Amino acid sequence: MAKVKIHSKEIPVKTIGRLSQYRRALLICTLKGKTHIFSHEIAAIQHVTAVQVRRDLMLIGFNGSLKQGYNIRNLIDVISEILDYEEGVNVAIFGLGNFGRALFNYFYGKRSQLRIVATFDSNTEKIGTEYNKVYCYSPYRVEEIVKKKNIKIAILTVPPKRALEVAKKLVDAGIKGILNYTSTPIDVPDDVFLDEYDMITTMEKAAFFVKMNELKL
Amino acid sequence: MAKVKIHSKEIPVKTIGRLSQYRRALLICTLKGKTHIFSHEIAAIQHVTAVQVRRDLMLIGFNGSLKQGYNIRNLIDVISEILDYEEGVNVAIFGLGNFGRALFNYFYGKRSQLRIVATFDSNTEKIGTEYNKVYCYSPYRVEEIVKKKNIKIAILTVPPKRALEVAKKLVDAGIKGILNYTSTPIDVPDDVFLDEYDMITTMEKAAFFVKMNELKL
DNA sequence: ACAGTATTGTTATTTATTTAACAATAATGA
DNA sequence: TCATTATTGTTAAATAAATAACAATACTGT
Ligand SMILES: NC(=O)c1ccc[n+]([C@@H]2O[C@H](COP(=O)([O-])OP(=O)(O)OC[C@H]3O[C@@H](n4cnc5c(N)ncnc54)[C@H](O)[C@@H]3O)[C@@H](O)[C@H]2O)c1
Ligand SMILES: NC(=O)c1ccc[n+]([C@@H]2O[C@H](COP(=O)([O-])OP(=O)(O)OC[C@H]3O[C@@H](n4cnc5c(N)ncnc54)[C@H](O)[C@@H]3O)[C@@H](O)[C@H]2O)c1
């Protein structure tokens, strides 16, 4: 799924990602009392060009005024209408280790429509406890709880060796989106959103560029 | 910097990222005693097509044999020659909170050429202690320590409000790559590698796709 | 010996994404 | 009044990346 239709226009996935970032920048602006903003101002905050911003906004059919630029409040609302899900989406974390907990803390409460409603861990000392008021279940209960709590998105932070089996269970249970942070690539059906991020790959790219830059001297 | 020359051929940055992933998959294969591998096998492990793999390998001038495919050991060596930096690269973490520590634990020791040689935190209880045998310095000493220890890459996990000031200090001190995990976008000169990752943006994309898929029904 | 098969390596094509170009517009002020 | 300026919205062009196509090759089995 690389594009999506909104108002009968095709929207690239990359635009969706940028809209999320624009909104974040805009929210900070409103806190500062700003009411209007120009495309080049948005561009300066995020890492994009003013043209890119205008093009993205064109795609979602949002218009600014020539002299004042874009109305921040309205723009936030329009982006939210696109990105957000009225009823909200339920999320669960699988693997409540150091990394899972760090993500939990960071994510918890940041977006009102995105709710962490369960955690899963195989460690018997964790099962049955609450972390940030959210109950920790045994992985045996994945199917049951995912259905009962209508969980749609999974954050996968189990050990790499467990990734494949857990991912399979998730898909079978009806999960529709997985953020896979284990270093094991997983496969999912077409109708399941998948994102895989690994800091080591990024670090290797960084090191490569450092090397390249030094050689250029 | 979107492309890089190797053997006088232009290599897209994306290829570099994939090479890192290929190598990881290959290392696992060697552990299993495999000596040769076909492009479609590599493709099946990672999320790419066989054509993509062959094209990437063509770009770095690596040849396989028609009947056996690619020699895994050789391929790992060639990729390592491209990605790795003989003398190694020194890395530091800025912000030793939950997230910083989780990344530390994950990263520490995974790549012999990429060494975490220092951590920095403003919390006086952390300054002067060792975490995983690595000393924690006060942010006041950034310039001094970065130069003394020849630190090239920074993992940025300070609170979002501190991101801009710390990033500026890093660049001034001579850091050449930053992995920015704070939700605050930062700006760096052209000769500094920058990667910004934020799980909330990813989560919002995931939620968006879940929503889209449901509407399609 | 040779048709059939599976694979690589590379060029050509297509698709996706970004960037550039510019007309339209509205305010400013000489 | 009218040139100047700064901006938007949109089309056109350029660039980047992925995919397809296919010749070349080497092995298999008959
Ligand atoms: N992508 C990144 O940048 C990145 C960064 C850090 C860690 N990681 C990865 O994230 C994962 C977690 O890292 P960590 O440091 O928190 O490790 P950890 O060992 O602290 O946590 C793993 C947790 O998963 C639990 N677990 C094991 N099997 C399970 C199962 N079948 N179902 C549910 N829970 C299960 C364990 O009990 C443990 O609590 C690892 O795969 C690690 O490689 C990725
Ligand atoms: N990108 C992601 O997906 C993601 C996930 C989790 C957290 N985060 C971000 O990572 C950062 C850290 O998160 P956390 O949960 O570890 O928070 P935390 O509060 O536990 O850790 C922050 C640490 O930074 C230290 N610090 C403060 N000012 C500093 C300075 N000037 N120099 C050095 N250290 C300083 C604090 O003492 C603390 O130890 C935050 O910005 C958070 O938003 C991002």
mmCIF file of C-alpha atoms in Angstrom, chain A residues 1 171 175-177 188-193, chain B residues 209-210 213:
data_model
loop_
_atom_site.group_PDB
_atom_site.id
_atom_site.type_symbol
_atom_site.label_atom_id
_atom_site.label_comp_id
_atom_site.label_asym_id
_atom_site.label_seq_id
_atom_site.Cartn_x
_atom_site.Cartn_y
_atom_site.Cartn_z
ATOM 1 C CA MET A 1 0.000 0.000 0.000
ATOM 2 C CA VAL A 171 -1.569 -11.762 12.618
ATOM 3 C CA ILE A 175 -3.756 -7.462 14.533
ATOM 4 C CA LYS A 176 -3.702 -4.969 11.649
ATOM 5 C CA GLY A 177 -0.481 -3.078 12.282
ATOM 6 C CA VAL A 188 2.819 -10.071 7.209
ATOM 7 C CA PRO A 189 -0.137 -10.234 4.807
ATOM 8 C CA ASP A 190 -0.841 -7.256 2.576
ATOM 9 C CA ASP A 191 -3.632 -5.931 4.722
ATOM 10 C CA VAL A 192 -1.384 -5.582 7.767
ATOM 11 C CA PHE A 193 0.702 -2.447 8.178
ATOM 12 C CA PHE B 209 -3.705 2.562 7.581
ATOM 13 C CA VAL B 210 -5.833 0.601 9.965
ATOM 14 C CA ASN B 213 -8.402 -0.563 5.591
#
